[in-house]
Amino acid sequence: MLKQYKGLALIIIIFGVIYSLISLVNHYNFRTYALDLGAYTNAMYDYIHFRWNDSAVFKEIEENLLADHFDLYLIFFSPLSLVFGSYTLLIVQIAAVLAGGAGVWFCFRLRNPHGNIPLYAALYFYLFFGVYSALSFDYHSNVIAASLLPWLFYSVRRRNLGAAALLLALMLVSKENVSLWLVFVCLGIAFEYRKETRIRNFMLFSSIICGAAFIMIVSLIMPAFSNTGDYPHFHYSFLGSNYKEAFLHLVSHPLESLKVLFVNHNNSPFGDFVKLELHLLLVFSGLPFLLLRPAYLLMLIPVYFQKLFHDNYYMWGIADQYSIEFAPVMAIGIFAVISGIRKKRLAGILSILVLLLTFASTFRVMDNTVIHTDKVNIRFYQKQHYTRAYDVAAVHKVLSGLPPDAIISAQSPFLPHLALRDRIYQFPVIRDAEYIVFSFNEVPYPLTETEFRMTTDSLKASGQWHVLYEGDIVILQRDGRY
């Protein structure tokens, strides 16, 4: 029996190393940021001390972080920060993705215990471009939820509806939009098992529960935590001003709405061909196979819509964590089609072809894209990924000398490393900070270069701060601390 697991163990080790070379190296080299890793790491510090997080990392006016995203995973993972420090969420994310691929393998092993399909399907999941884009940019809880989905499929295939219910519950508390996605996932599974009354009815009921959860979270729970009493992330002005108007628009203007999936609908200056790039990469990654299993296309409807109707063109493309939901659905759906082919030779050829095209699509994302991304964050195979224009080790040593209880205002790339403390702000927010940490070697976001220079020069000349350290980074200390 152990022999059957050797292939899976080997690819888990290989991809575990690759993912770590992307994500953990980025963090060490100060390529993770206040938004989002810094804010989430600071939230873990608050949760482990049994208090809500106030979003002070990135908001001038304090507000419960749950008003921004309904994410309870940070509470669950917070004890791990006592062991893994600022790397905690990145390690959890890598482990979750590796576990997700294992879930794909177990799904197909139930029906193909002696063939190569389980390994091919797991490889597909590990190779999919959305996984690499997500791992190259900080941590996000929808990545964890997407990695749980293969285990939901596995539980259903084993007719273990108790485990399926538990997994659905865990996914529901990852992020508010995941509950909407699960409405369609459950409908798709119900369609797949339409001849099995028990599973079909369970999934239909689960779909209703997920829909009710989505409505409750975005209309009641998150607004209750908000200072304004509103849900902050409805950015779909083409569809209306709220989800009700969006639904009515989709129903009353179906053809116009479908057109939006393919065009730069708000004439964004950098939005041309961004959607086309996404569609082409998905097609090359095997999407047409799902035409033979339309239930899996049904599961992707909210993923397409939340991406392609968004006001921000950056959401339309292949960058960051915004394509991770495609990975588990396509891995399961594509190889469900291939595993149903009776001619083993043909199934093997198609599997290899899909894997090669998926690899090519992922390499394209790393190498050259229509939408601008920081390629150095994802090109783990190039020297530049492992180096910076300054002495990273020396900067880490300087930062480690700051008092653990100090209130700090830090430039975005440095903030995640300092976030496990009570009070920390993203520079140029200063408030009651005792130290300010910044570097001219880093991007000045959210300021322009000119604004950044003017702000730092003004602080030095203000008489309220003195230079504690100046080198590759600058640390200012407020006068009068000691």
Short mmCIF file of C-alpha atoms in Angstrom, two decimals:
data_model
loop_
_atom_site.label_atom_id
_atom_site.label_comp_id
_atom_site.label_asym_id
_atom_site.label_seq_id
_atom_site.Cartn_x
_atom_site.Cartn_y
_atom_site.Cartn_z
CA MET A 1 0.00 0.00 0.00
CA LEU A 2 2.84 2.40 0.80
CA LYS A 3 4.07 2.05 -2.79
CA GLN A 4 0.85 3.66 -4.04
CA TYR A 5 1.64 6.79 -2.03
CA LYS A 6 5.25 7.20 -3.20
CA GLY A 7 4.32 9.14 -6.32
CA LEU A 8 2.08 11.49 -4.38
CA ALA A 9 4.69 11.98 -1.65
CA LEU A 10 7.35 12.77 -4.24
CA ILE A 11 5.36 15.47 -6.01
CA ILE A 12 4.27 16.96 -2.68
CA ILE A 13 7.94 17.29 -1.71
CA ILE A 14 8.90 18.77 -5.09
CA PHE A 15 6.09 21.31 -5.18
CA GLY A 16 6.48 22.05 -1.49
CA VAL A 17 10.04 23.14 -2.23
CA ILE A 18 8.94 25.20 -5.26
CA TYR A 19 6.13 26.90 -3.39
CA SER A 20 8.45 27.69 -0.49
CA LEU A 21 11.02 29.15 -2.87
CA ILE A 22 8.33 31.48 -4.13
CA SER A 23 6.43 32.46 -1.00
CA LEU A 24 8.93 32.20 1.85
CA VAL A 25 11.80 33.68 -0.15
CA ASN A 26 9.56 36.60 -1.11
CA HIS A 27 8.87 37.22 2.56
CA TYR A 28 12.51 37.03 3.58
CA ASN A 29 13.44 39.42 0.78
CA PHE A 30 10.79 41.98 1.79
CA ARG A 31 8.44 41.23 -1.10
CA THR A 32 5.39 40.79 1.11
CA TYR A 33 3.41 43.82 2.10
CA ALA A 34 1.27 45.62 4.66
CA LEU A 35 -1.71 44.74 2.51
CA ASP A 36 -2.43 42.02 2.97
CA LEU A 37 0.07 39.92 4.93
CA GLY A 38 0.95 42.66 7.40
CA ALA A 39 -2.65 43.44 8.28
CA TYR A 40 -3.54 39.76 8.66
CA THR A 41 -0.46 39.01 10.76
CA ASN A 42 -1.30 41.92 13.06
CA ALA A 43 -4.84 40.55 13.33
CA MET A 44 -3.45 37.21 14.51
CA TYR A 45 -1.57 39.02 17.26
CA ASP A 46 -4.82 40.57 18.45
CA TYR A 47 -6.74 37.31 18.20
CA ILE A 48 -4.17 35.39 20.21
CA HIS A 49 -4.63 38.07 22.88
CA PHE A 50 -8.42 37.61 22.77
CA ARG A 51 -9.39 40.93 21.21
CA TRP A 52 -10.74 42.12 17.87
CA ASN A 53 -8.44 43.71 15.32
CA ASP A 54 -9.09 47.39 14.58
CA SER A 55 -7.62 47.62 11.03
CA ALA A 56 -5.27 50.36 12.28
CA VAL A 57 -2.54 48.96 10.04
CA PHE A 58 -4.19 50.53 7.00
CA LYS A 59 -7.10 52.68 8.24
CA GLU A 60 -6.87 56.13 9.82
CA ILE A 61 -10.19 55.57 11.59
CA GLU A 62 -10.24 52.29 13.51
CA GLU A 63 -12.74 49.66 12.39
CA ASN A 64 -13.14 45.95 13.10
CA LEU A 65 -11.24 43.97 10.47
CA LEU A 66 -14.29 41.74 9.97
CA ALA A 67 -16.01 44.73 8.38
CA ASP A 68 -13.46 44.51 5.57
CA HIS A 69 -13.56 40.75 5.04
CA PHE A 70 -15.46 38.09 6.97
CA ASP A 71 -12.43 35.90 7.62
CA LEU A 72 -12.42 33.70 10.72
CA TYR A 73 -9.43 31.62 9.60
CA LEU A 74 -7.09 34.20 11.12
CA ILE A 75 -8.59 33.38 14.51
CA PHE A 76 -8.05 29.65 13.96
CA PHE A 77 -4.46 30.08 12.79
CA SER A 78 -3.40 32.70 15.35
CA PRO A 79 -1.89 30.21 17.87
CA LEU A 80 0.56 29.10 15.20
CA SER A 81 2.07 32.59 15.20
CA LEU A 82 3.66 31.72 18.54
CA VAL A 83 5.74 29.14 16.67
CA PHE A 84 6.22 30.43 13.13
CA GLY A 85 6.13 34.18 13.70
CA SER A 86 5.58 36.39 10.68
CA TYR A 87 5.89 33.36 8.35
CA THR A 88 2.82 31.69 9.87
CA LEU A 89 0.19 32.48 7.26
CA LEU A 90 2.54 31.77 4.36
CA ILE A 91 3.40 28.35 5.77
CA VAL A 92 -0.30 27.61 6.35
CA GLN A 93 -1.09 28.65 2.79
CA ILE A 94 1.60 26.42 1.30
CA ALA A 95 0.49 23.48 3.45
CA ALA A 96 -3.12 24.03 2.40
CA VAL A 97 -2.29 24.04 -1.31
CA LEU A 98 -0.24 20.85 -0.93
CA ALA A 99 -3.14 19.27 0.96
CA GLY A 100 -5.51 20.41 -1.78
CA GLY A 101 -3.49 18.54 -4.39
CA ALA A 102 -3.52 15.47 -2.16
CA GLY A 103 -7.30 15.81 -2.00
CA VAL A 104 -7.46 15.74 -5.79
CA TRP A 105 -5.32 12.58 -5.77
CA PHE A 106 -7.57 10.84 -3.23
CA CYS A 107 -10.65 11.82 -5.24
CA PHE A 108 -9.50 9.93 -8.29
CA ARG A 109 -7.86 7.10 -6.40
CA LEU A 110 -11.34 6.03 -5.25
CA ARG A 111 -12.25 5.17 -8.84
CA ASN A 112 -8.81 4.61 -10.37
CA PRO A 113 -6.77 2.87 -7.67
CA HIS A 114 -4.20 1.38 -10.03
CA GLY A 115 -3.91 3.92 -12.87
CA ASN A 116 -2.01 7.17 -13.32
CA ILE A 117 -5.04 9.45 -13.45
CA PRO A 118 -4.87 10.35 -9.71
CA LEU A 119 -1.26 11.47 -10.09
CA TYR A 120 -1.98 13.39 -13.30
CA ALA A 121 -4.90 15.18 -11.68
CA ALA A 122 -2.83 16.16 -8.63
CA LEU A 123 -0.04 17.37 -10.91
CA TYR A 124 -2.54 19.50 -12.78
CA PHE A 125 -3.64 21.17 -9.56
CA TYR A 126 -0.05 21.82 -8.51
CA LEU A 127 0.87 23.21 -11.96
CA PHE A 128 -2.14 25.48 -12.46
CA PHE A 129 -1.18 29.13 -13.01
CA GLY A 130 -3.65 30.44 -10.42
CA VAL A 131 -1.77 28.61 -7.67
CA TYR A 132 1.53 30.32 -8.50
CA SER A 133 -0.06 33.74 -8.84
CA ALA A 134 -1.65 33.34 -5.42
CA LEU A 135 1.53 32.13 -3.73
CA SER A 136 3.53 34.99 -5.22
CA PHE A 137 1.42 37.57 -3.40
CA ASP A 138 1.11 37.39 0.37
CA TYR A 139 -1.62 35.29 2.05
CA HIS A 140 -5.37 35.12 1.39
CA SER A 141 -7.94 32.88 3.03
CA ASN A 142 -9.79 32.13 -0.21
CA VAL A 143 -6.69 30.10 -1.16
CA ILE A 144 -7.28 27.92 1.90
CA ALA A 145 -10.96 27.54 1.03
CA ALA A 146 -10.16 26.59 -2.57
CA SER A 147 -7.71 23.99 -1.28
CA LEU A 148 -10.45 22.45 0.87
CA LEU A 149 -12.74 21.97 -2.13
CA PRO A 150 -11.11 18.73 -3.40
CA TRP A 151 -11.75 17.22 0.03
CA LEU A 152 -15.41 18.18 -0.30
CA PHE A 153 -15.55 16.27 -3.58
CA TYR A 154 -13.76 13.37 -1.92
CA SER A 155 -16.23 13.30 0.97
CA VAL A 156 -19.18 13.30 -1.41
CA ARG A 157 -17.66 10.51 -3.49
CA ARG A 158 -17.31 8.47 -0.31
CA ARG A 159 -20.94 9.32 0.57
CA ASN A 160 -19.68 10.84 3.82
CA LEU A 161 -22.11 13.72 4.07
CA GLY A 162 -21.11 14.52 7.65
CA ALA A 163 -17.57 15.30 6.51
CA ALA A 164 -18.99 17.23 3.56
CA ALA A 165 -21.10 19.36 5.90
CA LEU A 166 -18.08 20.08 8.10
CA LEU A 167 -15.97 21.11 5.09
CA LEU A 168 -18.72 23.38 3.82
CA ALA A 169 -18.94 25.02 7.23
CA LEU A 170 -15.17 25.57 7.29
CA MET A 171 -15.22 27.10 3.83
CA LEU A 172 -18.11 29.41 4.66
CA VAL A 173 -16.08 31.28 7.27
CA SER A 174 -13.05 31.88 5.04
CA LYS A 175 -14.25 34.98 3.20
CA GLU A 176 -17.67 36.40 2.41
CA ASN A 177 -17.60 35.80 -1.37
CA VAL A 178 -16.71 32.12 -0.90
CA SER A 179 -20.24 31.46 0.36
CA LEU A 180 -21.65 32.71 -2.96
CA TRP A 181 -19.23 30.47 -4.85
CA LEU A 182 -20.35 27.51 -2.75
CA VAL A 183 -23.96 28.07 -3.81
CA PHE A 184 -22.94 27.11 -7.35
CA VAL A 185 -20.50 24.42 -6.25
CA CYS A 186 -23.29 22.68 -4.35
CA LEU A 187 -25.66 23.03 -7.31
CA GLY A 188 -23.02 21.53 -9.58
CA ILE A 189 -22.43 18.58 -7.28
CA ALA A 190 -26.20 18.08 -7.00
CA PHE A 191 -26.38 17.92 -10.79
CA GLU A 192 -23.49 15.45 -10.93
CA TYR A 193 -25.28 13.19 -8.44
CA ARG A 194 -28.80 13.89 -9.66
CA LYS A 195 -29.61 10.17 -9.75
CA GLU A 196 -28.62 9.67 -6.11
CA THR A 197 -31.46 11.17 -4.12
CA ARG A 198 -29.67 11.43 -0.78
CA ILE A 199 -26.63 13.28 -2.12
CA ARG A 200 -28.66 15.40 -4.54
CA ASN A 201 -31.02 16.61 -1.84
CA PHE A 202 -28.20 17.21 0.62
CA MET A 203 -26.33 19.37 -1.87
CA LEU A 204 -29.45 21.29 -2.88
CA PHE A 205 -30.14 22.02 0.78
CA SER A 206 -26.49 23.00 1.27
CA SER A 207 -26.78 25.39 -1.67
CA ILE A 208 -29.70 27.13 0.04
CA ILE A 209 -27.76 27.33 3.32
CA CYS A 210 -24.72 28.82 1.55
CA GLY A 211 -26.92 31.37 -0.20
CA ALA A 212 -28.55 32.35 3.07
CA ALA A 213 -25.11 32.61 4.70
CA PHE A 214 -23.90 34.90 1.92
CA ILE A 215 -26.89 37.21 2.28
CA MET A 216 -26.57 37.26 6.07
CA ILE A 217 -22.83 37.95 6.01
CA VAL A 218 -22.85 40.80 3.47
CA SER A 219 -26.13 42.42 4.51
CA LEU A 220 -26.11 41.96 8.29
CA ILE A 221 -22.90 40.70 9.88
CA MET A 222 -20.24 42.75 8.06
CA PRO A 223 -22.29 45.99 8.14
CA ALA A 224 -22.75 45.46 11.88
CA PHE A 225 -18.96 45.55 12.31
CA SER A 226 -18.58 48.54 9.97
CA ASN A 227 -18.39 52.16 11.08
CA THR A 228 -20.73 53.16 8.26
CA GLY A 229 -23.12 50.21 8.45
CA ASP A 230 -22.36 49.25 4.84
CA TYR A 231 -20.77 46.35 2.98
CA PRO A 232 -17.57 47.84 1.48
CA HIS A 233 -16.75 45.58 -1.47
CA PHE A 234 -19.54 45.86 -4.01
CA HIS A 235 -17.45 47.24 -6.89
CA TYR A 236 -19.66 46.34 -9.83
CA SER A 237 -21.07 49.66 -11.03
CA PHE A 238 -22.01 48.20 -14.42
CA LEU A 239 -24.52 45.94 -12.64
CA GLY A 240 -25.85 48.46 -10.13
CA SER A 241 -25.18 49.64 -6.60
CA ASN A 242 -25.91 46.41 -4.68
CA TYR A 243 -26.35 42.67 -5.15
CA LYS A 244 -30.11 42.95 -5.65
CA GLU A 245 -29.67 45.39 -8.52
CA ALA A 246 -26.91 43.21 -9.94
CA PHE A 247 -29.16 40.15 -9.99
CA LEU A 248 -31.98 42.09 -11.66
CA HIS A 249 -29.60 43.48 -14.27
CA LEU A 250 -28.22 40.04 -15.11
CA VAL A 251 -31.73 38.64 -15.51
CA SER A 252 -33.09 41.55 -17.55
CA HIS A 253 -30.00 42.11 -19.75
CA PRO A 254 -28.48 38.64 -20.30
CA LEU A 255 -26.83 39.27 -23.69
CA GLU A 256 -25.37 42.59 -22.65
CA SER A 257 -24.06 40.97 -19.48
CA LEU A 258 -22.45 38.12 -21.38
CA LYS A 259 -20.67 40.62 -23.62
CA VAL A 260 -19.07 42.20 -20.56
CA LEU A 261 -17.25 38.93 -19.87
CA PHE A 262 -15.09 39.56 -22.94
CA VAL A 263 -14.63 43.34 -23.29
CA ASN A 264 -13.08 46.26 -21.44
CA HIS A 265 -16.51 47.33 -20.25
CA ASN A 266 -15.46 50.48 -18.39
CA ASN A 267 -12.69 51.53 -20.81
CA SER A 268 -9.91 51.12 -18.27
CA PRO A 269 -6.67 52.55 -19.73
CA PHE A 270 -4.80 49.32 -19.05
CA GLY A 271 -7.75 46.94 -19.41
CA ASP A 272 -7.55 45.99 -23.09
CA PHE A 273 -6.91 42.27 -23.69
CA VAL A 274 -6.72 41.49 -19.96
CA LYS A 275 -9.89 39.40 -20.10
CA LEU A 276 -8.79 37.79 -23.35
CA GLU A 277 -5.56 36.70 -21.71
CA LEU A 278 -7.48 35.03 -18.88
CA HIS A 279 -9.81 33.22 -21.29
CA LEU A 280 -6.95 31.98 -23.47
CA LEU A 281 -4.94 30.67 -20.54
CA LEU A 282 -7.98 28.85 -19.18
CA VAL A 283 -8.68 27.33 -22.60
CA PHE A 284 -5.07 26.18 -22.92
CA SER A 285 -5.31 24.78 -19.40
CA GLY A 286 -8.11 22.43 -20.48
CA LEU A 287 -11.32 24.37 -19.94
CA PRO A 288 -13.02 22.92 -23.09
CA PHE A 289 -13.10 19.50 -21.40
CA LEU A 290 -15.69 20.89 -19.00
CA LEU A 291 -18.15 21.23 -21.88
CA LEU A 292 -18.56 17.47 -21.48
CA ARG A 293 -19.27 17.88 -17.75
CA PRO A 294 -21.26 21.14 -17.59
CA ALA A 295 -21.80 20.82 -13.83
CA TYR A 296 -18.22 22.02 -13.38
CA LEU A 297 -18.83 25.03 -15.61
CA LEU A 298 -21.80 25.84 -13.39
CA MET A 299 -19.44 25.89 -10.40
CA LEU A 300 -17.30 28.52 -12.12
CA ILE A 301 -20.09 31.00 -12.91
CA PRO A 302 -19.61 33.17 -9.79
CA VAL A 303 -15.83 33.05 -10.22
CA TYR A 304 -16.11 34.45 -13.73
CA PHE A 305 -18.68 37.03 -12.71
CA GLN A 306 -16.90 38.34 -9.61
CA LYS A 307 -13.74 38.77 -11.68
CA LEU A 308 -14.94 40.06 -15.01
CA PHE A 309 -17.70 42.46 -13.92
CA HIS A 310 -15.44 44.16 -11.39
CA ASP A 311 -14.69 47.88 -11.73
CA ASN A 312 -10.95 47.30 -11.28
CA TYR A 313 -9.33 45.89 -14.42
CA TYR A 314 -6.66 44.20 -12.29
CA MET A 315 -9.30 41.79 -10.99
CA TRP A 316 -10.06 40.63 -14.54
CA GLY A 317 -6.69 39.05 -15.13
CA ILE A 318 -4.41 36.28 -14.00
CA ALA A 319 -2.64 38.10 -11.17
CA ASP A 320 -2.53 37.44 -7.45
CA GLN A 321 -5.13 35.29 -5.65
CA TYR A 322 -8.00 36.11 -7.98
CA SER A 323 -7.84 32.91 -10.07
CA ILE A 324 -7.25 30.27 -7.40
CA GLU A 325 -10.88 29.04 -7.44
CA PHE A 326 -10.40 27.72 -10.97
CA ALA A 327 -7.71 25.27 -9.83
CA PRO A 328 -9.74 22.68 -7.86
CA VAL A 329 -12.81 22.82 -10.10
CA MET A 330 -10.82 22.40 -13.30
CA ALA A 331 -8.55 19.71 -11.84
CA ILE A 332 -11.52 17.60 -10.75
CA GLY A 333 -13.68 18.37 -13.79
CA ILE A 334 -11.09 17.86 -16.52
CA PHE A 335 -9.84 14.57 -15.15
CA ALA A 336 -13.37 13.39 -14.46
CA VAL A 337 -13.81 13.59 -18.23
CA ILE A 338 -10.47 11.97 -19.01
CA SER A 339 -10.92 9.19 -16.46
CA GLY A 340 -14.18 8.26 -18.18
CA ILE A 341 -12.41 7.46 -21.45
CA ARG A 342 -12.30 3.70 -21.87
CA LYS A 343 -9.19 3.60 -24.03
CA LYS A 344 -6.38 3.91 -21.50
CA ARG A 345 -3.82 4.94 -24.11
CA LEU A 346 -5.98 7.84 -25.28
CA ALA A 347 -6.68 8.88 -21.69
CA GLY A 348 -2.96 8.87 -20.99
CA ILE A 349 -2.16 10.93 -24.08
CA LEU A 350 -4.83 13.50 -23.25
CA SER A 351 -3.60 13.70 -19.67
CA ILE A 352 -0.03 14.40 -20.75
CA LEU A 353 -1.25 16.95 -23.31
CA VAL A 354 -3.32 18.80 -20.70
CA LEU A 355 -0.40 18.84 -18.28
CA LEU A 356 1.99 20.18 -20.93
CA LEU A 357 -0.41 22.94 -21.96
CA THR A 358 -1.07 23.81 -18.32
CA PHE A 359 2.66 24.00 -17.67
CA ALA A 360 3.05 26.25 -20.73
CA SER A 361 0.23 28.49 -19.50
CA THR A 362 1.81 28.79 -16.07
CA PHE A 363 5.20 29.57 -17.56
CA ARG A 364 3.55 32.26 -19.66
CA VAL A 365 2.21 33.83 -16.47
CA MET A 366 5.71 33.81 -15.02
CA ASP A 367 7.38 35.10 -18.17
CA ASN A 368 5.20 37.56 -20.09
CA THR A 369 1.67 38.80 -19.45
CA VAL A 370 -0.67 41.47 -20.76
CA ILE A 371 -1.42 42.65 -17.25
CA HIS A 372 1.52 44.00 -15.30
CA THR A 373 2.73 41.79 -12.46
CA ASP A 374 5.93 41.76 -10.43
CA LYS A 375 7.59 38.91 -12.28
CA VAL A 376 10.52 38.80 -9.86
CA ASN A 377 8.08 37.62 -7.17
CA ILE A 378 7.17 34.48 -9.11
CA ARG A 379 10.29 33.61 -11.15
CA PHE A 380 11.80 31.25 -8.60
CA TYR A 381 14.14 29.93 -11.31
CA GLN A 382 16.00 33.24 -11.72
CA LYS A 383 18.76 34.73 -9.58
CA GLN A 384 16.96 38.06 -9.23
CA HIS A 385 14.25 36.35 -7.16
CA TYR A 386 16.77 35.64 -4.41
CA THR A 387 18.50 39.01 -4.31
CA ARG A 388 17.72 42.65 -3.56
CA ALA A 389 19.56 45.87 -4.26
CA TYR A 390 20.40 46.09 -0.57
CA ASP A 391 21.73 43.84 2.21
CA VAL A 392 18.62 41.93 3.29
CA ALA A 393 20.33 40.11 6.16
CA ALA A 394 21.61 43.38 7.60
CA VAL A 395 18.14 44.92 7.43
CA HIS A 396 16.66 41.93 9.25
CA LYS A 397 19.27 42.33 11.97
CA VAL A 398 18.45 46.01 12.40
CA LEU A 399 14.70 45.36 12.53
CA SER A 400 15.17 42.62 15.12
CA GLY A 401 16.66 45.22 17.44
CA LEU A 402 13.44 47.22 17.68
CA PRO A 403 11.59 46.75 21.00
CA PRO A 404 8.84 44.11 20.65
CA ASP A 405 6.32 46.34 22.42
CA ALA A 406 7.13 49.53 20.49
CA ILE A 407 4.50 51.32 18.40
CA ILE A 408 5.81 51.47 14.85
CA SER A 409 4.96 53.11 11.55
CA ALA A 410 6.57 51.02 8.82
CA GLN A 411 6.81 51.18 5.07
CA SER A 412 4.74 48.43 3.46
CA PRO A 413 7.46 45.78 2.75
CA PHE A 414 8.80 45.97 6.30
CA LEU A 415 5.48 45.93 8.10
CA PRO A 416 4.72 42.17 7.86
CA HIS A 417 7.99 41.42 9.67
CA LEU A 418 7.06 43.76 12.52
CA ALA A 419 3.32 43.09 12.65
CA LEU A 420 3.20 40.78 15.67
CA ARG A 421 2.68 43.63 18.10
CA ASP A 422 -0.19 45.63 19.52
CA ARG A 423 0.11 48.81 17.43
CA ILE A 424 1.63 49.18 13.98
CA TYR A 425 0.71 51.40 11.05
CA GLN A 426 1.51 51.49 7.36
CA PHE A 427 3.66 54.54 6.66
CA PRO A 428 2.81 57.42 6.10
CA VAL A 429 0.23 56.84 8.88
CA ILE A 430 2.13 57.79 12.04
CA ARG A 431 -0.33 58.63 14.82
CA ASP A 432 1.30 57.70 18.16
CA ALA A 433 4.20 55.74 16.64
CA GLU A 434 7.48 55.72 18.53
CA TYR A 435 9.53 54.54 15.54
CA ILE A 436 9.27 55.05 11.79
CA VAL A 437 10.85 52.52 9.42
CA PHE A 438 11.35 53.25 5.73
CA SER A 439 13.77 52.84 2.85
CA PHE A 440 14.48 54.71 -0.35
CA ASN A 441 15.29 51.33 -1.92
CA GLU A 442 11.61 50.32 -1.82
CA VAL A 443 8.54 51.43 -3.75
CA PRO A 444 7.04 54.44 -1.92
CA TYR A 445 3.44 53.12 -2.02
CA PRO A 446 0.94 54.53 -1.16
CA LEU A 447 2.80 57.79 -1.84
CA THR A 448 4.43 59.00 -5.02
CA GLU A 449 8.22 59.26 -5.09
CA THR A 450 8.02 63.02 -4.66
CA GLU A 451 5.53 62.80 -1.80
CA PHE A 452 7.66 60.15 -0.11
CA ARG A 453 10.80 62.31 -0.24
CA MET A 454 8.94 65.38 0.99
CA THR A 455 7.33 63.47 3.87
CA THR A 456 10.55 61.84 5.09
CA ASP A 457 12.54 65.08 4.77
CA SER A 458 9.83 66.91 6.70
CA LEU A 459 9.94 64.34 9.51
CA LYS A 460 13.71 64.61 9.81
CA ALA A 461 13.52 68.39 9.97
CA SER A 462 10.54 68.55 12.32
CA GLY A 463 12.52 68.41 15.54
CA GLN A 464 10.23 65.68 16.84
CA TRP A 465 12.29 62.80 15.48
CA HIS A 466 15.94 61.86 15.37
CA VAL A 467 17.70 59.35 13.13
CA LEU A 468 18.31 56.17 15.11
CA TYR A 469 19.75 54.26 12.15
CA GLU A 470 20.51 55.18 8.56
CA GLY A 471 21.74 52.75 5.95
CA ASP A 472 19.79 50.54 3.56
CA ILE A 473 16.83 51.44 5.74
CA VAL A 474 16.16 54.48 7.88
CA ILE A 475 14.75 54.28 11.40
CA LEU A 476 13.50 57.42 13.08
CA GLN A 477 12.82 57.50 16.81
CA ARG A 478 10.44 59.96 18.38
CA ASP A 479 12.27 62.32 20.72
CA GLY A 480 11.51 61.86 24.39
CA ARG A 481 11.02 58.05 24.42
CA TYR A 482 13.82 57.65 26.95
#
